[in-house]
């Protein structure tokens, strides 16, 4: 009986220590989440404006031609995968990789991983990587995104791959994060609506519309990658906060049950001791 009580008490202390860790991680994720959420919402207009500019250039020039807007020269794909740097975030990383595997099924592809979990995952799978220089998503800056975009555009023009896909987790709300894959290059979705064709004005680009377009595309791609990084960071923090909140709640319930069991065992032990004392007194 005493051995059972000691084991339960040690178990309670162990769960309490774990609960302190999960509670601390929940508070840290909550404190970082607000800033990450604001950054994700702030960078979206930048991408929309660049995308609209590309549509305007392509739509206002009938003789327009660019390597970035032609049919893909190669059927090989490059996935820019934005995952987390660490675990304890529920299904954040595993859901992202499942989404990637579903989209890449049957395709010849390589990856540019961003985040430690992405690098580790593709090392285990033996999938070729364009670069592993961006292994920590938390340290990715705007300058890094421009370097990534420049590298991808150069490889795209060289014919290393003919499609660039962005795989990241979209931050929908504090309780909802949706992994998705979206196409970045080639830009085949630049068709105008009838209203835009009527409203457009003739603009003269110097030195030429194609050169202006080709100069903007790396900026556009950098904006897409940076937007994915911001969304991914916010999603990871939200997922970790939710997971740690659930873990803390479960630990509290477990401690409550263990305390109840401990008290019952203790009460049974006391009752047994009293019974033995009474029985001894009666025998005397």
PDB file of C-alpha atoms in Angstrom:
ATOM      1  CA  UNK A   1       0.000   0.000   0.000  1.00  0.00           C
ATOM      2  CA  UNK A   2       2.777   2.424   0.925  1.00  0.00           C
ATOM      3  CA  UNK A   3       4.566   1.609  -2.329  1.00  0.00           C
ATOM      4  CA  UNK A   4       1.431   2.488  -4.317  1.00  0.00           C
ATOM      5  CA  UNK A   5       1.095   5.821  -2.497  1.00  0.00           C
ATOM      6  CA  UNK A   6       4.723   6.699  -3.191  1.00  0.00           C
ATOM      7  CA  UNK A   7       4.355   5.810  -6.893  1.00  0.00           C
ATOM      8  CA  UNK A   8       1.209   7.959  -7.204  1.00  0.00           C
ATOM      9  CA  UNK A   9       2.907  10.887  -5.486  1.00  0.00           C
ATOM     10  CA  UNK A  10       5.891  10.673  -7.848  1.00  0.00           C
ATOM     11  CA  UNK A  11       3.497  10.516 -10.786  1.00  0.00           C
ATOM     12  CA  UNK A  12       1.698  13.657  -9.576  1.00  0.00           C
ATOM     13  CA  UNK A  13       5.004  15.543  -9.298  1.00  0.00           C
ATOM     14  CA  UNK A  14       6.016  14.397 -12.785  1.00  0.00           C
ATOM     15  CA  UNK A  15       2.732  15.569 -14.344  1.00  0.00           C
ATOM     16  CA  UNK A  16       2.987  18.896 -12.493  1.00  0.00           C
ATOM     17  CA  UNK A  17       6.482  19.472 -13.910  1.00  0.00           C
ATOM     18  CA  UNK A  18       5.246  18.691 -17.424  1.00  0.00           C
ATOM     19  CA  UNK A  19       2.270  21.005 -16.938  1.00  0.00           C
ATOM     20  CA  UNK A  20       4.600  23.872 -16.000  1.00  0.00           C
ATOM     21  CA  UNK A  21       6.479  23.375 -19.278  1.00  0.00           C
ATOM     22  CA  UNK A  22       3.335  23.216 -21.425  1.00  0.00           C
ATOM     23  CA  UNK A  23       1.890  26.273 -19.681  1.00  0.00           C
ATOM     24  CA  UNK A  24       5.103  28.228 -20.276  1.00  0.00           C
ATOM     25  CA  UNK A  25       5.144  27.226 -23.963  1.00  0.00           C
ATOM     26  CA  UNK A  26       1.484  28.256 -24.293  1.00  0.00           C
ATOM     27  CA  UNK A  27       2.244  31.702 -22.834  1.00  0.00           C
ATOM     28  CA  UNK A  28       5.310  32.174 -25.073  1.00  0.00           C
ATOM     29  CA  UNK A  29       3.340  31.203 -28.197  1.00  0.00           C
ATOM     30  CA  UNK A  30       0.506  33.551 -27.194  1.00  0.00           C
ATOM     31  CA  UNK A  31       2.903  36.461 -26.703  1.00  0.00           C
ATOM     32  CA  UNK A  32       4.516  35.939 -30.142  1.00  0.00           C
ATOM     33  CA  UNK A  33       1.284  35.184 -31.976  1.00  0.00           C
ATOM     34  CA  UNK A  34      -0.127  38.711 -32.019  1.00  0.00           C
ATOM     35  CA  UNK A  35       2.928  40.177 -33.717  1.00  0.00           C
ATOM     36  CA  UNK A  36       3.115  37.276 -36.205  1.00  0.00           C
ATOM     37  CA  UNK A  37      -0.573  37.651 -37.033  1.00  0.00           C
ATOM     38  CA  UNK A  38      -0.220  41.390 -37.677  1.00  0.00           C
ATOM     39  CA  UNK A  39       2.798  40.803 -39.931  1.00  0.00           C
ATOM     40  CA  UNK A  40       0.934  38.152 -41.934  1.00  0.00           C
ATOM     41  CA  UNK A  41      -2.026  40.493 -42.486  1.00  0.00           C
ATOM     42  CA  UNK A  42       0.222  43.445 -43.359  1.00  0.00           C
ATOM     43  CA  UNK A  43       2.228  41.692 -46.100  1.00  0.00           C
ATOM     44  CA  UNK A  44      -0.807  40.457 -48.081  1.00  0.00           C
ATOM     45  CA  UNK A  45      -1.602  43.812 -49.804  1.00  0.00           C
ATOM     46  CA  UNK A  46       1.982  43.941 -51.126  1.00  0.00           C
ATOM     47  CA  UNK A  47       1.511  40.652 -52.970  1.00  0.00           C
ATOM     48  CA  UNK A  48      -1.909  41.680 -54.309  1.00  0.00           C
ATOM     49  CA  UNK A  49      -0.558  44.941 -55.748  1.00  0.00           C
ATOM     50  CA  UNK A  50       2.371  43.221 -57.463  1.00  0.00           C
ATOM     51  CA  UNK A  51       0.082  40.554 -58.872  1.00  0.00           C
ATOM     52  CA  UNK A  52      -2.296  43.208 -60.218  1.00  0.00           C
ATOM     53  CA  UNK A  53       0.628  45.092 -61.808  1.00  0.00           C
ATOM     54  CA  UNK A  54       1.710  41.945 -63.632  1.00  0.00           C
ATOM     55  CA  UNK A  55      -1.836  41.442 -64.908  1.00  0.00           C
ATOM     56  CA  UNK A  56      -1.974  45.038 -66.112  1.00  0.00           C
ATOM     57  CA  UNK A  57       1.292  44.749 -68.027  1.00  0.00           C
ATOM     58  CA  UNK A  58       0.314  41.433 -69.615  1.00  0.00           C
ATOM     59  CA  UNK A  59      -3.183  42.648 -70.491  1.00  0.00           C
ATOM     60  CA  UNK A  60      -2.261  46.004 -71.992  1.00  0.00           C
ATOM     61  CA  UNK A  61       0.317  44.651 -74.435  1.00  0.00           C
ATOM     62  CA  UNK A  62      -0.928  42.413 -77.216  1.00  0.00           C
ATOM     63  CA  UNK A  63       2.603  41.556 -78.362  1.00  0.00           C
ATOM     64  CA  UNK A  64       3.660  40.679 -74.841  1.00  0.00           C
ATOM     65  CA  UNK A  65       6.049  37.750 -74.371  1.00  0.00           C
ATOM     66  CA  UNK A  66       7.996  36.641 -71.291  1.00  0.00           C
ATOM     67  CA  UNK A  67       9.761  33.467 -70.177  1.00  0.00           C
ATOM     68  CA  UNK A  68       7.753  33.618 -66.962  1.00  0.00           C
ATOM     69  CA  UNK A  69       4.380  33.613 -68.736  1.00  0.00           C
ATOM     70  CA  UNK A  70       4.985  30.977 -71.407  1.00  0.00           C
ATOM     71  CA  UNK A  71       4.000  27.338 -71.230  1.00  0.00           C
ATOM     72  CA  UNK A  72       6.340  25.368 -68.992  1.00  0.00           C
ATOM     73  CA  UNK A  73       9.493  24.232 -70.760  1.00  0.00           C
ATOM     74  CA  UNK A  74       9.942  21.336 -68.308  1.00  0.00           C
ATOM     75  CA  UNK A  75       7.485  19.116 -66.452  1.00  0.00           C
ATOM     76  CA  UNK A  76       9.710  19.030 -63.390  1.00  0.00           C
ATOM     77  CA  UNK A  77       8.355  20.802 -60.311  1.00  0.00           C
ATOM     78  CA  UNK A  78      10.046  22.736 -57.541  1.00  0.00           C
ATOM     79  CA  UNK A  79       8.161  22.989 -54.247  1.00  0.00           C
ATOM     80  CA  UNK A  80       9.033  25.767 -51.819  1.00  0.00           C
ATOM     81  CA  UNK A  81       7.992  24.074 -48.556  1.00  0.00           C
ATOM     82  CA  UNK A  82       7.590  26.269 -45.477  1.00  0.00           C
ATOM     83  CA  UNK A  83       7.431  24.154 -42.302  1.00  0.00           C
ATOM     84  CA  UNK A  84       8.271  24.771 -38.650  1.00  0.00           C
ATOM     85  CA  UNK A  85      11.562  24.786 -36.770  1.00  0.00           C
ATOM     86  CA  UNK A  86      10.368  22.569 -33.919  1.00  0.00           C
ATOM     87  CA  UNK A  87       7.565  20.248 -32.906  1.00  0.00           C
ATOM     88  CA  UNK A  88       4.977  20.381 -30.109  1.00  0.00           C
ATOM     89  CA  UNK A  89       2.558  22.141 -32.458  1.00  0.00           C
ATOM     90  CA  UNK A  90      -0.095  19.477 -32.880  1.00  0.00           C
ATOM     91  CA  UNK A  91      -0.481  18.347 -36.481  1.00  0.00           C
ATOM     92  CA  UNK A  92       1.018  21.505 -38.007  1.00  0.00           C
ATOM     93  CA  UNK A  93       4.036  19.895 -39.709  1.00  0.00           C
ATOM     94  CA  UNK A  94       2.495  16.490 -40.451  1.00  0.00           C
ATOM     95  CA  UNK A  95      -0.581  18.054 -42.100  1.00  0.00           C
ATOM     96  CA  UNK A  96       1.641  20.219 -44.286  1.00  0.00           C
ATOM     97  CA  UNK A  97       3.693  17.237 -45.483  1.00  0.00           C
ATOM     98  CA  UNK A  98       0.520  15.232 -46.179  1.00  0.00           C
ATOM     99  CA  UNK A  99      -0.771  18.106 -48.314  1.00  0.00           C
ATOM    100  CA  UNK A 100       2.534  18.201 -50.210  1.00  0.00           C
ATOM    101  CA  UNK A 101       2.579  14.438 -50.804  1.00  0.00           C
ATOM    102  CA  UNK A 102      -0.995  14.533 -52.122  1.00  0.00           C
ATOM    103  CA  UNK A 103      -0.184  17.338 -54.586  1.00  0.00           C
ATOM    104  CA  UNK A 104       3.191  15.904 -55.686  1.00  0.00           C
ATOM    105  CA  UNK A 105       1.940  12.352 -56.235  1.00  0.00           C
ATOM    106  CA  UNK A 106       3.185  11.063 -59.590  1.00  0.00           C
ATOM    107  CA  UNK A 107       5.269  14.174 -60.308  1.00  0.00           C
ATOM    108  CA  UNK A 108       9.001  14.555 -60.803  1.00  0.00           C
ATOM    109  CA  UNK A 109       9.941  17.206 -58.266  1.00  0.00           C
ATOM    110  CA  UNK A 110      12.611  18.756 -56.093  1.00  0.00           C
ATOM    111  CA  UNK A 111      12.227  21.058 -53.100  1.00  0.00           C
ATOM    112  CA  UNK A 112      13.521  24.197 -51.488  1.00  0.00           C
ATOM    113  CA  UNK A 113      12.876  23.551 -47.773  1.00  0.00           C
ATOM    114  CA  UNK A 114      12.400  26.401 -45.310  1.00  0.00           C
ATOM    115  CA  UNK A 115      12.380  25.342 -41.656  1.00  0.00           C
ATOM    116  CA  UNK A 116      14.272  22.640 -39.755  1.00  0.00           C
ATOM    117  CA  UNK A 117      11.406  20.153 -39.894  1.00  0.00           C
ATOM    118  CA  UNK A 118      11.225  20.476 -43.684  1.00  0.00           C
ATOM    119  CA  UNK A 119      14.982  19.887 -44.081  1.00  0.00           C
ATOM    120  CA  UNK A 120      14.845  16.817 -41.805  1.00  0.00           C
ATOM    121  CA  UNK A 121      11.785  15.421 -43.587  1.00  0.00           C
ATOM    122  CA  UNK A 122      13.274  15.639 -47.089  1.00  0.00           C
ATOM    123  CA  UNK A 123      16.607  14.254 -45.896  1.00  0.00           C
ATOM    124  CA  UNK A 124      14.772  11.146 -44.668  1.00  0.00           C
ATOM    125  CA  UNK A 125      12.851  10.896 -47.940  1.00  0.00           C
ATOM    126  CA  UNK A 126      15.983  11.389 -50.059  1.00  0.00           C
ATOM    127  CA  UNK A 127      14.349  14.115 -52.184  1.00  0.00           C
ATOM    128  CA  UNK A 128      16.831  16.506 -53.899  1.00  0.00           C
ATOM    129  CA  UNK A 129      16.954  20.054 -52.542  1.00  0.00           C
ATOM    130  CA  UNK A 130      17.720  23.240 -54.462  1.00  0.00           C
ATOM    131  CA  UNK A 131      19.286  24.758 -51.337  1.00  0.00           C
ATOM    132  CA  UNK A 132      19.389  24.083 -47.590  1.00  0.00           C
ATOM    133  CA  UNK A 133      20.618  27.548 -46.654  1.00  0.00           C
ATOM    134  CA  UNK A 134      17.251  28.573 -45.178  1.00  0.00           C
ATOM    135  CA  UNK A 135      16.843  25.915 -42.481  1.00  0.00           C
ATOM    136  CA  UNK A 136      15.413  28.256 -39.805  1.00  0.00           C
ATOM    137  CA  UNK A 137      12.098  29.800 -40.758  1.00  0.00           C
ATOM    138  CA  UNK A 138      12.109  32.062 -37.670  1.00  0.00           C
ATOM    139  CA  UNK A 139      15.185  33.913 -38.973  1.00  0.00           C
ATOM    140  CA  UNK A 140      13.962  34.399 -42.559  1.00  0.00           C
ATOM    141  CA  UNK A 141      13.902  38.097 -43.465  1.00  0.00           C
ATOM    142  CA  UNK A 142      12.672  40.052 -46.480  1.00  0.00           C
ATOM    143  CA  UNK A 143      16.240  40.072 -47.840  1.00  0.00           C
ATOM    144  CA  UNK A 144      16.365  36.269 -47.585  1.00  0.00           C
ATOM    145  CA  UNK A 145      13.102  36.026 -49.535  1.00  0.00           C
ATOM    146  CA  UNK A 146      14.590  38.155 -52.329  1.00  0.00           C
ATOM    147  CA  UNK A 147      17.616  35.839 -52.432  1.00  0.00           C
ATOM    148  CA  UNK A 148      15.301  32.810 -52.623  1.00  0.00           C
ATOM    149  CA  UNK A 149      13.276  34.443 -55.416  1.00  0.00           C
ATOM    150  CA  UNK A 150      16.431  35.336 -57.359  1.00  0.00           C
ATOM    151  CA  UNK A 151      17.714  31.749 -57.051  1.00  0.00           C
ATOM    152  CA  UNK A 152      14.373  30.258 -58.135  1.00  0.00           C
ATOM    153  CA  UNK A 153      13.995  32.619 -61.108  1.00  0.00           C
ATOM    154  CA  UNK A 154      17.522  31.855 -62.298  1.00  0.00           C
ATOM    155  CA  UNK A 155      16.953  28.087 -62.092  1.00  0.00           C
ATOM    156  CA  UNK A 156      13.547  28.523 -63.765  1.00  0.00           C
ATOM    157  CA  UNK A 157      15.098  30.381 -66.699  1.00  0.00           C
ATOM    158  CA  UNK A 158      17.872  27.776 -66.944  1.00  0.00           C
ATOM    159  CA  UNK A 159      15.246  25.057 -67.327  1.00  0.00           C
ATOM    160  CA  UNK A 160      16.123  23.176 -64.125  1.00  0.00           C
ATOM    161  CA  UNK A 161      12.379  22.986 -63.479  1.00  0.00           C
ATOM    162  CA  UNK A 162       9.320  24.293 -65.287  1.00  0.00           C
ATOM    163  CA  UNK A 163       6.933  24.837 -62.385  1.00  0.00           C
ATOM    164  CA  UNK A 164       7.318  26.526 -59.005  1.00  0.00           C
ATOM    165  CA  UNK A 165       4.781  25.668 -56.294  1.00  0.00           C
ATOM    166  CA  UNK A 166       4.510  27.183 -52.824  1.00  0.00           C
ATOM    167  CA  UNK A 167       3.503  24.791 -50.027  1.00  0.00           C
ATOM    168  CA  UNK A 168       2.670  26.532 -46.760  1.00  0.00           C
ATOM    169  CA  UNK A 169       0.002  26.751 -44.035  1.00  0.00           C
ATOM    170  CA  UNK A 170      -2.469  29.593 -44.400  1.00  0.00           C
ATOM    171  CA  UNK A 171      -3.427  31.377 -41.195  1.00  0.00           C
ATOM    172  CA  UNK A 172      -7.233  31.489 -41.253  1.00  0.00           C
ATOM    173  CA  UNK A 173      -7.938  32.166 -37.575  1.00  0.00           C
ATOM    174  CA  UNK A 174      -6.603  31.396 -34.115  1.00  0.00           C
ATOM    175  CA  UNK A 175      -8.273  27.977 -34.252  1.00  0.00           C
ATOM    176  CA  UNK A 176      -7.952  27.216 -37.975  1.00  0.00           C
ATOM    177  CA  UNK A 177      -4.794  26.808 -40.073  1.00  0.00           C
ATOM    178  CA  UNK A 178      -5.131  25.361 -43.564  1.00  0.00           C
ATOM    179  CA  UNK A 179      -2.162  23.748 -45.395  1.00  0.00           C
ATOM    180  CA  UNK A 180      -2.251  24.419 -49.120  1.00  0.00           C
ATOM    181  CA  UNK A 181      -0.223  24.378 -52.328  1.00  0.00           C
ATOM    182  CA  UNK A 182      -0.429  27.301 -54.767  1.00  0.00           C
ATOM    183  CA  UNK A 183       1.243  27.893 -58.121  1.00  0.00           C
ATOM    184  CA  UNK A 184       3.837  30.685 -58.336  1.00  0.00           C
ATOM    185  CA  UNK A 185       5.409  30.207 -61.792  1.00  0.00           C
ATOM    186  CA  UNK A 186       4.761  30.163 -64.707  1.00  0.00           C
ATOM    187  CA  UNK A 187       2.204  32.962 -64.609  1.00  0.00           C
ATOM    188  CA  UNK A 188      -0.592  31.457 -66.671  1.00  0.00           C
ATOM    189  CA  UNK A 189      -3.418  32.983 -64.622  1.00  0.00           C
ATOM    190  CA  UNK A 190      -3.065  36.539 -65.929  1.00  0.00           C
ATOM    191  CA  UNK A 191      -6.168  36.609 -68.128  1.00  0.00           C
ATOM    192  CA  UNK A 192      -8.290  39.708 -67.725  1.00  0.00           C
ATOM    193  CA  UNK A 193     -11.987  39.898 -67.121  1.00  0.00           C
ATOM    194  CA  UNK A 194     -14.195  41.757 -69.605  1.00  0.00           C
ATOM    195  CA  UNK A 195     -14.604  44.690 -67.202  1.00  0.00           C
ATOM    196  CA  UNK A 196     -10.824  45.036 -66.821  1.00  0.00           C
ATOM    197  CA  UNK A 197     -10.383  45.021 -70.602  1.00  0.00           C
ATOM    198  CA  UNK A 198     -12.872  47.893 -70.962  1.00  0.00           C
ATOM    199  CA  UNK A 199     -11.388  49.906 -68.112  1.00  0.00           C
ATOM    200  CA  UNK A 200      -7.696  49.511 -68.903  1.00  0.00           C
ATOM    201  CA  UNK A 201      -5.640  52.407 -70.204  1.00  0.00           C
ATOM    202  CA  UNK A 202      -2.752  52.289 -72.631  1.00  0.00           C
ATOM    203  CA  UNK A 203       0.568  52.602 -70.803  1.00  0.00           C
ATOM    204  CA  UNK A 204       3.973  52.921 -72.430  1.00  0.00           C
ATOM    205  CA  UNK A 205       6.731  50.952 -70.677  1.00  0.00           C
ATOM    206  CA  UNK A 206      10.412  51.775 -71.066  1.00  0.00           C
ATOM    207  CA  UNK A 207      12.521  50.082 -72.261  1.00  0.00           C
ATOM    208  CA  UNK A 208       9.783  47.504 -72.994  1.00  0.00           C
ATOM    209  CA  UNK A 209       6.866  45.836 -71.259  1.00  0.00           C
ATOM    210  CA  UNK A 210       8.612  42.437 -71.311  1.00  0.00           C
ATOM    211  CA  UNK A 211      11.716  43.832 -69.587  1.00  0.00           C
ATOM    212  CA  UNK A 212       9.606  45.600 -66.967  1.00  0.00           C
ATOM    213  CA  UNK A 213       7.606  42.413 -66.457  1.00  0.00           C
ATOM    214  CA  UNK A 214      10.750  40.287 -66.081  1.00  0.00           C
ATOM    215  CA  UNK A 215      12.124  42.763 -63.537  1.00  0.00           C
ATOM    216  CA  UNK A 216       8.920  42.667 -61.465  1.00  0.00           C
ATOM    217  CA  UNK A 217       8.505  38.864 -61.400  1.00  0.00           C
ATOM    218  CA  UNK A 218      11.363  38.254 -58.879  1.00  0.00           C
ATOM    219  CA  UNK A 219       9.782  40.928 -56.660  1.00  0.00           C
ATOM    220  CA  UNK A 220       6.448  39.196 -57.021  1.00  0.00           C
ATOM    221  CA  UNK A 221       7.936  35.788 -56.186  1.00  0.00           C
ATOM    222  CA  UNK A 222       9.775  37.228 -53.167  1.00  0.00           C
ATOM    223  CA  UNK A 223       6.463  38.692 -51.974  1.00  0.00           C
ATOM    224  CA  UNK A 224       4.767  35.309 -52.378  1.00  0.00           C
ATOM    225  CA  UNK A 225       7.507  33.534 -50.392  1.00  0.00           C
ATOM    226  CA  UNK A 226       7.546  36.187 -47.672  1.00  0.00           C
ATOM    227  CA  UNK A 227       3.762  36.010 -47.396  1.00  0.00           C
ATOM    228  CA  UNK A 228       4.006  32.230 -47.035  1.00  0.00           C
ATOM    229  CA  UNK A 229       6.677  32.588 -44.341  1.00  0.00           C
ATOM    230  CA  UNK A 230       4.574  35.082 -42.374  1.00  0.00           C
ATOM    231  CA  UNK A 231       1.453  32.935 -42.659  1.00  0.00           C
ATOM    232  CA  UNK A 232       3.445  29.840 -41.728  1.00  0.00           C
ATOM    233  CA  UNK A 233       4.940  31.427 -38.611  1.00  0.00           C
ATOM    234  CA  UNK A 234       1.544  32.686 -37.438  1.00  0.00           C
ATOM    235  CA  UNK A 235       0.004  29.261 -38.123  1.00  0.00           C
ATOM    236  CA  UNK A 236       2.767  27.431 -36.257  1.00  0.00           C
ATOM    237  CA  UNK A 237       2.407  29.659 -33.200  1.00  0.00           C
ATOM    238  CA  UNK A 238      -1.384  29.329 -33.223  1.00  0.00           C
ATOM    239  CA  UNK A 239      -1.140  25.540 -33.562  1.00  0.00           C
ATOM    240  CA  UNK A 240       1.425  25.350 -30.740  1.00  0.00           C
ATOM    241  CA  UNK A 241      -0.683  27.557 -28.502  1.00  0.00           C
ATOM    242  CA  UNK A 242      -3.750  25.356 -29.089  1.00  0.00           C
ATOM    243  CA  UNK A 243      -1.762  22.143 -28.550  1.00  0.00           C
ATOM    244  CA  UNK A 244      -0.109  23.383 -25.354  1.00  0.00           C
ATOM    245  CA  UNK A 245      -3.417  24.694 -24.019  1.00  0.00           C
ATOM    246  CA  UNK A 246      -4.963  21.258 -24.567  1.00  0.00           C
ATOM    247  CA  UNK A 247      -1.931  19.562 -22.975  1.00  0.00           C
ATOM    248  CA  UNK A 248      -2.128  21.828 -19.917  1.00  0.00           C
ATOM    249  CA  UNK A 249      -5.840  21.132 -19.550  1.00  0.00           C
ATOM    250  CA  UNK A 250      -5.253  17.384 -19.821  1.00  0.00           C
ATOM    251  CA  UNK A 251      -2.469  17.583 -17.220  1.00  0.00           C
ATOM    252  CA  UNK A 252      -4.772  19.398 -14.798  1.00  0.00           C
ATOM    253  CA  UNK A 253      -7.412  16.696 -15.224  1.00  0.00           C
ATOM    254  CA  UNK A 254      -4.809  13.970 -14.731  1.00  0.00           C
ATOM    255  CA  UNK A 255      -3.499  15.607 -11.541  1.00  0.00           C
ATOM    256  CA  UNK A 256      -7.039  15.898 -10.208  1.00  0.00           C
ATOM    257  CA  UNK A 257      -7.678  12.181 -10.836  1.00  0.00           C
ATOM    258  CA  UNK A 258      -4.321  11.181  -9.355  1.00  0.00           C
ATOM    259  CA  UNK A 259      -4.977  13.273  -6.239  1.00  0.00           C
ATOM    260  CA  UNK A 260      -8.357  11.620  -5.834  1.00  0.00           C
ATOM    261  CA  UNK A 261      -6.792   8.168  -6.224  1.00  0.00           C
ATOM    262  CA  UNK A 262      -4.003   9.100  -3.788  1.00  0.00           C
ATOM    263  CA  UNK A 263      -6.517  10.258  -1.179  1.00  0.00           C
ATOM    264  CA  UNK A 264      -8.513   7.034  -1.559  1.00  0.00           C
ATOM    265  CA  UNK A 265      -5.376   4.907  -1.158  1.00  0.00           C
ATOM    266  CA  UNK A 266      -4.321   6.974   1.845  1.00  0.00           C
ATOM    267  CA  UNK A 267      -7.760   6.649   3.414  1.00  0.00           C
ATOM    268  CA  UNK A 268      -7.732   2.874   2.827  1.00  0.00           C
ATOM    269  CA  UNK A 269      -4.289   2.655   4.424  1.00  0.00           C
ATOM    270  CA  UNK A 270      -5.443   4.593   7.502  1.00  0.00           C
ATOM    271  CA  UNK A 271      -8.584   2.466   7.780  1.00  0.00           C
ATOM    272  CA  UNK A 272      -6.505  -0.703   7.582  1.00  0.00           C
ATOM    273  CA  UNK A 273      -4.152   0.525  10.307  1.00  0.00           C
ATOM    274  CA  UNK A 274      -7.074   1.394  12.605  1.00  0.00           C
ATOM    275  CA  UNK A 275      -8.637  -2.018  11.976  1.00  0.00           C
ATOM    276  CA  UNK A 276      -5.361  -3.732  12.884  1.00  0.00           C
ATOM    277  CA  UNK A 277      -5.027  -1.661  16.085  1.00  0.00           C
ATOM    278  CA  UNK A 278      -8.604  -2.437  17.165  1.00  0.00           C
ATOM    279  CA  UNK A 279      -8.166  -6.139  16.387  1.00  0.00           C
ATOM    280  CA  UNK A 280      -4.931  -6.193  18.414  1.00  0.00           C
ATOM    281  CA  UNK A 281      -6.598  -4.457  21.379  1.00  0.00           C
ATOM    282  CA  UNK A 282      -9.500  -6.919  21.383  1.00  0.00           C
ATOM    283  CA  UNK A 283      -7.171  -9.899  21.349  1.00  0.00           C
ATOM    284  CA  UNK A 284      -5.412  -8.585  24.433  1.00  0.00           C
TER     285      UNK A 284
END
